Tab-separated table of C-alpha atoms in Angstrom:
chain	number	residue	atom	x	y	z
A	1	MET	CA	0.000	0.000	0.000
A	2	SER	CA	3.040	2.266	0.091
A	3	ASP	CA	2.459	2.959	-3.613
A	4	LEU	CA	-0.941	4.442	-2.859
A	5	LEU	CA	0.257	6.376	0.179
A	6	ALA	CA	3.098	7.914	-1.833
A	7	SER	CA	0.612	9.668	-4.105
A	8	VAL	CA	-1.321	10.987	-1.101
A	9	LEU	CA	1.850	12.280	0.577
A	10	ALA	CA	2.846	14.053	-2.623
A	11	ILE	CA	-0.286	16.225	-2.300
A	12	VAL	CA	-0.910	16.294	1.463
A	13	GLN	CA	2.372	17.126	3.153
A	14	HIS	CA	1.123	16.918	6.755
A	15	GLU	CA	1.524	13.368	8.101
A	16	VAL	CA	-1.664	13.325	10.191
A	17	ASP	CA	-3.804	14.624	7.333
A	18	ALA	CA	-2.105	12.205	4.958
A	19	PHE	CA	-2.907	9.307	7.295
A	20	TRP	CA	-6.616	10.094	7.457
A	21	CYS	CA	-6.763	10.705	3.725
A	22	PHE	CA	-5.208	7.282	3.261
A	23	VAL	CA	-7.795	5.755	5.613
A	24	GLY	CA	-10.544	7.339	3.538
A	25	LEU	CA	-8.914	6.018	0.372
A	26	MET	CA	-8.851	2.461	1.689
A	27	GLU	CA	-12.361	2.491	3.141
A	28	GLY	CA	-14.212	4.504	0.551
A	29	SER	CA	-12.855	3.274	-2.779
A	30	VAL	CA	-14.362	0.164	-4.311
A	31	PHE	CA	-11.341	-0.304	-6.555
A	32	VAL	CA	-8.884	-0.585	-3.648
A	33	THR	CA	-8.965	-4.209	-2.589
A	34	SER	CA	-6.799	-7.055	-1.339
A	35	PRO	CA	-6.012	-10.492	-2.826
A	36	LYS	CA	-8.292	-12.194	-0.273
A	37	ASP	CA	-11.378	-10.161	-1.081
A	38	ASP	CA	-14.092	-11.557	-3.329
A	39	VAL	CA	-14.218	-8.029	-4.731
A	40	MET	CA	-11.213	-8.948	-6.859
A	41	ASP	CA	-13.039	-11.915	-8.397
A	42	ARG	CA	-16.030	-9.715	-9.144
A	43	GLN	CA	-13.852	-7.106	-10.825
A	44	LEU	CA	-12.132	-9.731	-12.979
A	45	THR	CA	-15.547	-11.039	-14.027
A	46	TYR	CA	-16.593	-7.537	-15.046
A	47	PHE	CA	-13.291	-7.114	-16.898
A	48	ARG	CA	-13.699	-10.353	-18.880
A	49	GLU	CA	-17.289	-9.573	-19.825
A	50	LEU	CA	-16.469	-6.031	-20.927
A	51	LEU	CA	-13.589	-7.336	-23.032
A	52	ARG	CA	-15.967	-9.810	-24.678
A	53	MET	CA	-18.403	-7.040	-25.546
A	54	LEU	CA	-16.103	-4.098	-26.324
A	55	VAL	CA	-12.749	-5.599	-27.406
A	56	ALA	CA	-13.933	-8.861	-28.964
A	57	ARG	CA	-10.805	-9.532	-31.039
A	58	PHE	CA	-8.519	-9.443	-27.998
A	59	TYR	CA	-10.976	-11.507	-25.958
A	60	ALA	CA	-11.180	-14.164	-28.674
A	61	HIS	CA	-7.384	-14.436	-28.659
A	62	VAL	CA	-7.258	-14.763	-24.861
A	63	LEU	CA	-9.979	-17.400	-24.962
A	64	LEU	CA	-7.760	-19.771	-26.950
A	65	GLN	CA	-4.647	-19.375	-24.788
A	66	ASP	CA	-3.939	-21.702	-21.873
A	67	ASP	CA	-4.488	-20.013	-18.479
A	68	ALA	CA	-4.938	-16.627	-20.151
A	69	MET	CA	-8.428	-16.165	-18.704
A	70	ASP	CA	-6.822	-15.546	-15.303
A	71	MET	CA	-5.989	-12.093	-16.701
A	72	LEU	CA	-2.795	-11.955	-14.657
A	73	PHE	CA	-1.569	-8.935	-16.589
A	74	CYS	CA	-4.275	-6.724	-15.075
A	75	HIS	CA	-3.971	-7.820	-11.435
A	76	ARG	CA	-1.390	-5.152	-10.642
A	77	TRP	CA	-3.532	-2.514	-12.340
A	78	LEU	CA	-6.397	-3.285	-9.970
A	79	LEU	CA	-4.423	-3.918	-6.781
A	80	LEU	CA	-2.320	-0.750	-7.029
A	81	SER	CA	-4.864	1.392	-8.874
A	82	PHE	CA	-2.587	1.988	-11.897
A	83	LYS	CA	0.105	3.535	-9.680
A	84	ARG	CA	2.941	1.659	-11.405
A	85	GLU	CA	1.550	2.010	-14.909
A	86	PHE	CA	1.414	5.811	-15.261
A	87	PHE	CA	3.142	8.890	-13.918
A	88	ASN	CA	1.797	10.415	-10.725
A	89	GLU	CA	-0.074	13.327	-12.345
A	90	GLU	CA	-1.911	10.976	-14.699
A	91	VAL	CA	-2.703	8.555	-11.871
A	92	LEU	CA	-4.291	11.315	-9.794
A	93	LYS	CA	-6.540	12.280	-12.721
A	94	MET	CA	-7.629	8.648	-13.070
A	95	TRP	CA	-8.324	8.383	-9.347
A	96	GLU	CA	-10.475	11.505	-9.404
A	97	ALA	CA	-12.405	10.125	-12.381
A	98	CYS	CA	-13.051	6.916	-10.419
A	99	TRP	CA	-13.983	8.745	-7.198
A	100	SER	CA	-16.529	10.873	-9.041
A	101	HIS	CA	-18.608	7.695	-9.619
A	102	TYR	CA	-19.898	9.202	-12.838
A	103	GLN	CA	-22.615	6.769	-13.982
A	104	THR	CA	-20.817	3.777	-12.442
A	105	GLU	CA	-18.815	2.892	-9.361
A	106	TYR	CA	-16.545	0.707	-11.490
A	107	PHE	CA	-15.005	3.228	-13.860
A	108	HIS	CA	-11.575	1.701	-13.133
A	109	ILE	CA	-12.700	-1.429	-15.014
A	110	PHE	CA	-13.330	0.709	-18.076
A	111	LEU	CA	-9.815	2.128	-17.642
A	112	CYS	CA	-8.442	-1.431	-17.774
A	113	VAL	CA	-10.441	-2.178	-20.915
A	114	ALA	CA	-9.218	1.078	-22.459
A	115	MET	CA	-5.601	0.061	-21.819
A	116	VAL	CA	-6.225	-3.220	-23.610
A	117	GLN	CA	-7.976	-1.517	-26.510
A	118	GLU	CA	-5.164	1.004	-26.985
A	119	TYR	CA	-2.201	-1.347	-26.612
A	120	GLY	CA	-3.527	-4.913	-26.900
A	121	SER	CA	-3.537	-5.179	-30.693
A	122	VAL	CA	0.141	-6.194	-30.613
A	123	VAL	CA	-0.794	-9.164	-28.428
A	124	VAL	CA	-3.200	-10.467	-31.074
A	125	GLU	CA	-0.923	-9.744	-34.020
A	126	GLN	CA	2.010	-11.587	-32.441
A	127	ASN	CA	-0.193	-14.394	-31.081
A	128	MET	CA	1.234	-14.044	-27.560
A	129	SER	CA	0.770	-16.666	-24.874
A	130	ALA	CA	-0.396	-15.850	-21.345
A	131	ASP	CA	3.186	-15.452	-20.101
A	132	ASP	CA	4.108	-13.251	-23.049
A	133	MET	CA	1.040	-11.093	-22.425
A	134	LEU	CA	2.067	-10.606	-18.804
A	135	GLN	CA	5.579	-9.608	-19.817
A	136	PHE	CA	4.318	-7.330	-22.587
A	137	PHE	CA	1.988	-5.296	-20.388
A	138	THR	CA	4.567	-5.192	-17.584
A	139	ASP	CA	7.085	-3.668	-19.977
A	140	LEU	CA	4.539	-0.977	-20.895
A	141	SER	CA	4.799	0.474	-17.386
A	142	MET	CA	5.346	4.266	-17.531
A	143	LYS	CA	5.197	4.140	-21.342
A	144	MET	CA	1.442	4.444	-21.844
A	145	ASP	CA	-0.379	7.704	-22.491
A	146	GLY	CA	-2.606	8.189	-19.448
A	147	THR	CA	-4.604	11.036	-20.980
A	148	LYS	CA	-5.399	8.934	-24.039
A	149	VAL	CA	-6.388	5.944	-21.899
A	150	LEU	CA	-8.677	8.130	-19.768
A	151	ARG	CA	-10.352	9.559	-22.865
A	152	THR	CA	-10.843	6.077	-24.331
A	153	ALA	CA	-12.315	4.810	-21.050
A	154	ARG	CA	-14.937	7.568	-21.108
A	155	GLN	CA	-15.817	6.672	-24.687
A	156	LEU	CA	-16.167	3.007	-23.722
A	157	LEU	CA	-18.465	3.921	-20.837
A	158	LEU	CA	-20.646	5.913	-23.232
A	159	LYS	CA	-20.667	2.998	-25.676
A	160	PHE	CA	-21.615	0.624	-22.858
A	161	ARG	CA	-24.510	2.879	-21.838
A	162	GLN	CA	-25.835	2.923	-25.390
A	163	LEU	CA	-25.875	-0.854	-25.815
A	164	PRO	CA	-29.382	-2.264	-26.334
A	165	GLY	CA	-28.731	-5.003	-23.788
A	166	ILE	CA	-26.093	-6.279	-21.376
A	167	PRO	CA	-25.638	-9.687	-19.663
A	168	CYS	CA	-26.878	-10.011	-16.105
A	169	SER	CA	-23.299	-10.562	-14.906
A	170	LEU	CA	-22.644	-6.861	-15.640
A	171	ARG	CA	-25.670	-5.605	-13.739
A	172	GLY	CA	-23.376	-4.392	-10.945
A	173	LEU	CA	-21.863	-1.815	-13.285
A	174	LEU	CA	-25.212	0.004	-13.213
A	175	SER	CA	-24.504	0.969	-9.632
A	176	GLY	CA	-24.846	4.057	-7.507
A	177	PRO	CA	-27.880	5.966	-6.190
A	178	GLY	CA	-29.508	8.008	-8.924
A	179	ILE	CA	-26.520	8.154	-11.228
A	180	TRP	CA	-28.297	6.278	-14.032
A	181	ASP	CA	-31.520	8.294	-13.897
A	182	SER	CA	-30.367	10.737	-16.564
A	183	ALA	CA	-30.283	8.162	-19.361
A	184	PRO	CA	-32.168	4.993	-20.384
A	185	LEU	CA	-30.878	1.779	-18.885
A	186	PRO	CA	-29.635	-1.056	-21.080
A	187	GLU	CA	-31.842	-4.125	-20.870
A	188	ILE	CA	-30.551	-6.817	-18.529
A	189	GLN	CA	-30.385	-10.027	-20.571
A	190	CYS	CA	-30.326	-13.175	-18.469
A	191	SER	CA	-30.261	-16.914	-19.177
A	192	CYS	CA	-29.800	-18.223	-15.647
A	193	HIS	CA	-32.943	-20.364	-15.470
A	194	ASN	CA	-34.775	-17.823	-13.254
A	195	THR	CA	-32.154	-18.257	-10.508
A	196	CYS	CA	-30.040	-15.223	-11.309
A	197	VAL	CA	-27.881	-14.129	-8.361
A	198	TYR	CA	-27.085	-10.859	-10.105
A	199	LEU	CA	-30.670	-9.612	-9.907
A	200	HIS	CA	-31.012	-7.347	-6.851
A	201	GLY	CA	-28.272	-9.385	-5.127
A	202	GLU	CA	-30.353	-12.484	-4.302
A	203	SER	CA	-28.635	-15.564	-3.010
A	204	LYS	CA	-28.076	-18.519	-5.313
A	205	GLY	CA	-31.174	-20.476	-6.222
A	206	GLN	CA	-33.687	-17.778	-5.358
A	207	SER	CA	-36.443	-17.443	-7.922
A	208	LEU	CA	-37.252	-14.223	-9.722
A	209	GLU	CA	-40.792	-14.598	-8.418
A	210	SER	CA	-39.554	-13.656	-4.933
A	211	ILE	CA	-38.834	-10.064	-5.980
A	212	SER	CA	-40.799	-7.765	-3.747
A	213	GLU	CA	-43.761	-5.822	-5.107
A	214	LYS	CA	-41.873	-2.571	-4.565
A	215	GLU	CA	-38.884	-3.701	-6.591
A	216	LEU	CA	-41.124	-5.080	-9.330
A	217	SER	CA	-43.003	-1.791	-9.508
A	218	ALA	CA	-39.707	0.057	-9.910
A	219	GLU	CA	-38.776	-2.306	-12.722
A	220	LYS	CA	-42.070	-1.612	-14.509
A	221	LYS	CA	-41.659	2.130	-14.241
A	222	GLY	CA	-38.575	1.962	-16.363
A	223	ARG	CA	-35.781	2.227	-13.772
A	224	ALA	CA	-34.510	-1.034	-15.180
A	225	LYS	CA	-35.748	-3.593	-17.663
A	226	LEU	CA	-35.442	-7.259	-16.922
A	227	VAL	CA	-34.838	-9.548	-19.829
A	228	CYS	CA	-34.811	-13.197	-18.949
A	229	ASP	CA	-34.444	-16.297	-21.060
A	230	ASN	CA	-36.573	-19.114	-19.662
A	231	GLY	CA	-34.903	-21.659	-21.860
A	232	LYS	CA	-31.822	-23.716	-21.308
A	233	ALA	CA	-29.056	-22.006	-19.338
A	234	SER	CA	-26.034	-21.270	-21.477
A	235	SER	CA	-22.363	-21.664	-20.708
A	236	HIS	CA	-19.101	-20.438	-22.164
A	237	LEU	CA	-17.426	-23.673	-23.213
A	238	GLN	CA	-15.101	-23.679	-26.181
A	239	ASP	CA	-13.694	-27.217	-26.561
A	240	HIS	CA	-11.310	-27.663	-23.603
A	241	HIS	CA	-11.156	-23.906	-22.965
A	242	GLN	CA	-13.629	-22.930	-20.242
A	243	ILE	CA	-14.169	-19.426	-19.009
A	244	HIS	CA	-13.758	-19.088	-15.274
A	245	GLU	CA	-16.958	-19.264	-13.309
A	246	ALA	CA	-18.612	-16.064	-12.253
A	247	PRO	CA	-19.063	-15.251	-8.543
A	248	HIS	CA	-21.311	-17.736	-6.695
A	249	ASP	CA	-20.557	-20.368	-9.376
A	250	VAL	CA	-23.236	-19.081	-11.707
A	251	THR	CA	-22.677	-19.464	-15.431
A	252	THR	CA	-22.405	-16.135	-17.195
A	253	CYS	CA	-24.739	-15.191	-19.991
A	254	GLN	CA	-24.172	-16.118	-23.600
A	255	SER	CA	-23.546	-13.650	-26.406
A	256	PHE	CA	-26.561	-11.863	-27.805
A	257	SER	CA	-26.672	-13.853	-31.066
A	258	GLN	CA	-29.617	-16.044	-30.016
A	259	ILE	CA	-31.656	-15.070	-26.992
A	260	THR	CA	-35.315	-14.879	-26.119
A	261	VAL	CA	-36.342	-11.579	-24.568
A	262	VAL	CA	-39.135	-11.023	-22.074
A	263	GLU	CA	-39.931	-7.418	-21.160
A	264	PHE	CA	-42.092	-5.954	-18.449
A	265	ALA	CA	-44.709	-3.713	-20.006
A	266	ASP	CA	-45.757	-0.392	-18.472
A	267	ASP	CA	-48.660	-0.347	-16.049
A	268	ASN	CA	-50.838	1.418	-18.630
A	269	ASN	CA	-50.427	-1.322	-21.204
A	270	ASP	CA	-52.632	-4.363	-21.517
A	271	LYS	CA	-51.586	-7.424	-19.534
A	272	ASP	CA	-51.281	-9.375	-22.756
A	273	HIS	CA	-48.296	-7.199	-23.573
A	274	ASN	CA	-46.429	-8.163	-20.406
A	275	ASN	CA	-44.681	-11.017	-22.190
A	276	VAL	CA	-43.191	-9.744	-25.413
A	277	LEU	CA	-41.154	-12.393	-27.136
A	278	MET	CA	-38.440	-11.329	-29.492
A	279	GLU	CA	-36.146	-13.846	-31.171
A	280	ARG	CA	-32.723	-12.505	-32.081
A	281	ASN	CA	-31.138	-14.800	-34.642
A	282	ASN	CA	-28.083	-12.976	-35.852
A	283	LYS	CA	-26.469	-15.433	-38.215
A	284	ASP	CA	-23.773	-12.968	-39.178
A	285	ILE	CA	-22.224	-13.043	-35.707
A	286	CYS	CA	-19.756	-15.847	-35.141
A	287	SER	CA	-19.005	-17.287	-31.744
A	288	ASP	CA	-15.843	-16.191	-29.984
A	289	ALA	CA	-13.972	-19.372	-30.830
A	290	GLU	CA	-14.985	-19.251	-34.497
A	291	PHE	CA	-13.911	-15.620	-34.675
A	292	ALA	CA	-10.507	-16.484	-33.230
A	293	ASN	CA	-10.055	-19.474	-35.546
A	294	LYS	CA	-10.900	-17.378	-38.602
A	295	ASP	CA	-8.523	-14.691	-37.429
A	296	GLN	CA	-5.707	-17.195	-37.033
A	297	GLN	CA	-6.443	-18.698	-40.451
A	298	GLU	CA	-6.259	-15.263	-42.043
A	299	GLN	CA	-2.964	-14.567	-40.306
A	300	GLN	CA	-1.573	-17.918	-41.448
A	301	SER	CA	-2.713	-17.288	-45.027
A	302	ALA	CA	-1.031	-13.895	-45.007
A	303	LYS	CA	2.198	-15.472	-43.748
A	304	ASP	CA	2.050	-18.165	-46.445
A	305	GLU	CA	1.540	-15.584	-49.187
A	306	LYS	CA	4.405	-13.518	-47.848
A	307	GLN	CA	6.628	-16.607	-47.745
A	308	LYS	CA	5.733	-17.499	-51.350
A	309	ALA	CA	6.529	-13.953	-52.439
A	310	ASN	CA	9.931	-14.138	-50.749
A	311	ASP	CA	10.701	-17.519	-52.317
A	312	SER	CA	9.841	-16.266	-55.794
């Protein structure tokens, strides 16, 4: 924690004031955690899901690498709040952006995704393994443009807000009292067999029917839309590559290529409209594994053509 305290001492010279500022930093910041906290697992789950949605090419590459889904390269980013990745002035700007809780309490996750989007293309192009990825991002320490990363993170947050739907595993990103009232909420798309632990924080196995009347009324009024697939629960299994389980051992939602949507209608609408079924069959969207395989085939074809050109 000396890394975090160093930044506080650089601004607050008085030791007593610096101590209490540090206490406030540790107690009041959701992105300051320890290796034993389940908060870390939750943040990594958010990070993986956001990569899948916003940086699909990088995610598809990671999916096919052994042990890469541990995301070891980003552990230091989260544990030390980017202190060793950027210069002190840039770090303080990032901290203030996170402390503002602008439309989410997990803006630091969007910063991590922005770092991958800005600098992760080399990882895919060079087909790096998990160990190579760790070394690559470690070597980028103090070489990344913090202002550019911060700008990209804000753009990603805006893009996330404008998505038509998000998986239930990312529901926690819509956090904070009143901060999402200024814009429409993305629909929460769920395929957890009506036992979703991400909905209002229920414990595992609790049915959606147990939602209180007050919470259900809030849902109907448009504060949030629940989209639930009553069909077979999906899982992220790609051959022998399996995505790590989400918190509470609940399988995360599948991509939005094929999902049945159920919306709550407004109180003024007829009851027959309460269950609106919409089948999304997007045949143009490949699965993550297929996308990665095609990408590797294209890279191999390009190498073969280049080799033939050199031989001739």
